Coordinates of C-alpha atoms in Angstrom, one line a residue:
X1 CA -88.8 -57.1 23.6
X2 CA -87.3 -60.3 24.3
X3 CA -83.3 -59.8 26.6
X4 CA -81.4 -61.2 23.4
X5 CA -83.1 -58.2 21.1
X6 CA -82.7 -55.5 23.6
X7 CA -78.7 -56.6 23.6
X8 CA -78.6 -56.7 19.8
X9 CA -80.2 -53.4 19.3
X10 CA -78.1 -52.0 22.2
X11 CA -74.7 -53.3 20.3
X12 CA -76.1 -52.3 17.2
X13 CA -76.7 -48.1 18.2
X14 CA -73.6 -48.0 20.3
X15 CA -71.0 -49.9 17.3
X16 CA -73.1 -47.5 14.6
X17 CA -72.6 -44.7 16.5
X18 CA -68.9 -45.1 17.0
X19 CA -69.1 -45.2 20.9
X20 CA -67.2 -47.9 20.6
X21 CA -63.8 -48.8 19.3
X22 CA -61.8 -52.3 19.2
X23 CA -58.2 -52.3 18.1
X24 CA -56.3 -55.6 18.1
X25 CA -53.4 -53.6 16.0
X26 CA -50.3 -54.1 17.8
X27 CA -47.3 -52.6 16.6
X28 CA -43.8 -54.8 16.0
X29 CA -41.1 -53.6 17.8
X30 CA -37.8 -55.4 15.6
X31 CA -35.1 -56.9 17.5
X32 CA -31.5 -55.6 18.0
X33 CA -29.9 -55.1 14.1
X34 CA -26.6 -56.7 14.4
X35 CA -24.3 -55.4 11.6
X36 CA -23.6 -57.9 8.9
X37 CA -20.4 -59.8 8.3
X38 CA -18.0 -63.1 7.9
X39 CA -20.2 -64.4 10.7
X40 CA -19.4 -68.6 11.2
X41 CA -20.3 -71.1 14.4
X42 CA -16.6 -71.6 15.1
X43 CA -17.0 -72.0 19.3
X44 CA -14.0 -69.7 19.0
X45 CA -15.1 -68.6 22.6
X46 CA -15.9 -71.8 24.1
X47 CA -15.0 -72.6 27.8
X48 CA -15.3 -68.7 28.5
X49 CA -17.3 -66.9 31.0
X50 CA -18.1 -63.4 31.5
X51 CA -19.8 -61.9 34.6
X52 CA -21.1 -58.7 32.7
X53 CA -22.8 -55.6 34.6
X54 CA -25.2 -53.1 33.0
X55 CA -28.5 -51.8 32.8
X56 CA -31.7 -50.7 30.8
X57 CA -30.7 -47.6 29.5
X58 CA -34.8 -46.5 29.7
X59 CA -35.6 -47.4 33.1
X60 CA -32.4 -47.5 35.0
X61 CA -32.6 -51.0 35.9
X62 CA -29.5 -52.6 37.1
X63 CA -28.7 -56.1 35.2
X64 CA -25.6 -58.6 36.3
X65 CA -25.3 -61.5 35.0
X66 CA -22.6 -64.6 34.0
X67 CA -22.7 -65.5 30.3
X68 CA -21.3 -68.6 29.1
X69 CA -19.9 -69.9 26.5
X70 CA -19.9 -73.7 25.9
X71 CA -19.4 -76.2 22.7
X72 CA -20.4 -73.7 20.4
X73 CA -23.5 -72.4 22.7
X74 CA -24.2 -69.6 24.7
X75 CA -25.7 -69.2 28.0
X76 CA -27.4 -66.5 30.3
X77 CA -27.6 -67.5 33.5
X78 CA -30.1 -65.1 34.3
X79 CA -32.3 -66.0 31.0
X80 CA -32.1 -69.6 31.9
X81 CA -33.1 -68.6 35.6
X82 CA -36.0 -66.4 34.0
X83 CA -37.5 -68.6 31.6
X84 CA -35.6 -71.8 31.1
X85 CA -33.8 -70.3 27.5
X86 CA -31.5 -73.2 27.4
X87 CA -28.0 -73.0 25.4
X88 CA -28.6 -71.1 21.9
X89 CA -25.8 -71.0 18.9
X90 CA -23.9 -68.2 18.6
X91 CA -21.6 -66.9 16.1
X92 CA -18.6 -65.1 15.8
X93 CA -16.0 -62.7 13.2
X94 CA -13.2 -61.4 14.4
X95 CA -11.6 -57.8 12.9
X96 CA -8.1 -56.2 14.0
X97 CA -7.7 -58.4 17.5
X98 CA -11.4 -57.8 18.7
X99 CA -14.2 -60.9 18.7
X100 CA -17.5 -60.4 18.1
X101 CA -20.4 -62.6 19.2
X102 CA -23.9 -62.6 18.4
X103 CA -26.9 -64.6 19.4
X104 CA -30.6 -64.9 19.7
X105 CA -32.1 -66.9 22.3
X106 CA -35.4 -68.1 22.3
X107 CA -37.9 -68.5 25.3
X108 CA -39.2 -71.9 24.4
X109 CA -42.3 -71.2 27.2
X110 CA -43.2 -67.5 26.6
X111 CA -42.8 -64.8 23.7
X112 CA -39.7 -63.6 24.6
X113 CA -36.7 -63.5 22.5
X114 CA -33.4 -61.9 23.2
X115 CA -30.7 -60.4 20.5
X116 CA -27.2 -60.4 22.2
X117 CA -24.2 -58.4 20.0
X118 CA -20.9 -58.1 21.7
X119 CA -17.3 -57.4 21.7
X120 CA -14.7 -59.0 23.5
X121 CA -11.0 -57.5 23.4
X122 CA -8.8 -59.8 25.6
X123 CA -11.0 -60.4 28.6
X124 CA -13.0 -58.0 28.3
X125 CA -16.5 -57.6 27.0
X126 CA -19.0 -55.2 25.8
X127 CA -22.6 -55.6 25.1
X128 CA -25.8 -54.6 23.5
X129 CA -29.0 -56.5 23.2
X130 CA -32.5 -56.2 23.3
X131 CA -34.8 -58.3 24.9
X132 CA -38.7 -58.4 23.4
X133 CA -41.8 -59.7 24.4
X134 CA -44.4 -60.0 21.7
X135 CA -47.9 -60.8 22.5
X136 CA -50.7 -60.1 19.9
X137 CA -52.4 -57.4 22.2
X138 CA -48.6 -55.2 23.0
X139 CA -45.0 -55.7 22.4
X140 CA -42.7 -54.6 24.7
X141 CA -38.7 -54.4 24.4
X142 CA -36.1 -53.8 27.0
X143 CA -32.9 -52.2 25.7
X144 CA -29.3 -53.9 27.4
X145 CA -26.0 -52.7 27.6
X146 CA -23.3 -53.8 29.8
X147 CA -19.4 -54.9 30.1
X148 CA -17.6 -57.2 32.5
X149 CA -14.9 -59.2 32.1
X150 CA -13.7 -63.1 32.1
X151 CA -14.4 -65.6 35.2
X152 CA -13.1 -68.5 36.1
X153 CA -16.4 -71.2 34.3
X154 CA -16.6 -72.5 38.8
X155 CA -17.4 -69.0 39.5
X156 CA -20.8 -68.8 37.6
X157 CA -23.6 -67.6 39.7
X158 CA -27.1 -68.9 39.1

């Protein structure tokens, strides 16, 4: 029996059989629900930096970062160090004294995409976020939470 036959016949008794499985199903993990609202682009926190501390509350890994805020943009410095995110719009509301922010930035190289949602009361900041890599074979998501507080814009690491 000719190589080509012996292969076909081989494929055909194992796949018949179920010996073998393929599974290209890859479940969506969905980003970071930020609550709805009066959001608007108002660069209500423009020319503000925060140097924020936190970590992944699954794996215990330690995040610190500056985030900034510029012409009605937002910045990590460690996205932009990973993966060249660039500035992204944000948005903001503000109830009873406190700002909130949100934003999604977009890895323009790679499947990443990460939700930011925060409070800021005075100088002070809070933050959640998720950070998700989709690829059609897994999807994996990173939770974030941190706080940290105002910076001088000069004292921006990164």
């Amino acid at each position: 029996m000719p190589q080509i036959l012996q292969i076909a016949a081989i494929a055909v008794a194992t796949f018949g059989t179920g010996a073998a499985t393929l599974s290209v199903l890859n479940e969506d993990i969905p980003d970071l629900v930020v609550p709805e609202g009066d959001w608007a682009a108002t660069g209500a926190l423009d020319g503000m930096t925060f140097r924020i501390y936190g970590e992944d509350p699954s794996s215990g890994a330690v995040l610190e970062d500056d985030i900034v805020f510029r012409d009605g943009t937002f910045q990590s410095v460690d996205c932009e160090n990973y993966c060249s995110f660039g500035w992204s719009g944000y948005q903001t509301k503000e109830i009873d004294g406190v700002i909130y922010f949100t934003t999604t930035a977009i890895c323009p190289d790679a499947p990443h995409t990460v939700v930011w949602y925060g409070t800021i009361t005075g100088d002070d900041v809070v933050i959640d976020g998720t950070w998700t890599t989709r690829r059609w074979y897994w999807t994996n998501q990173i939770a974030i939470r941190a706080t940290g507080a105002a910076i001088p814009p000069e004292s921006v690491s990164g």
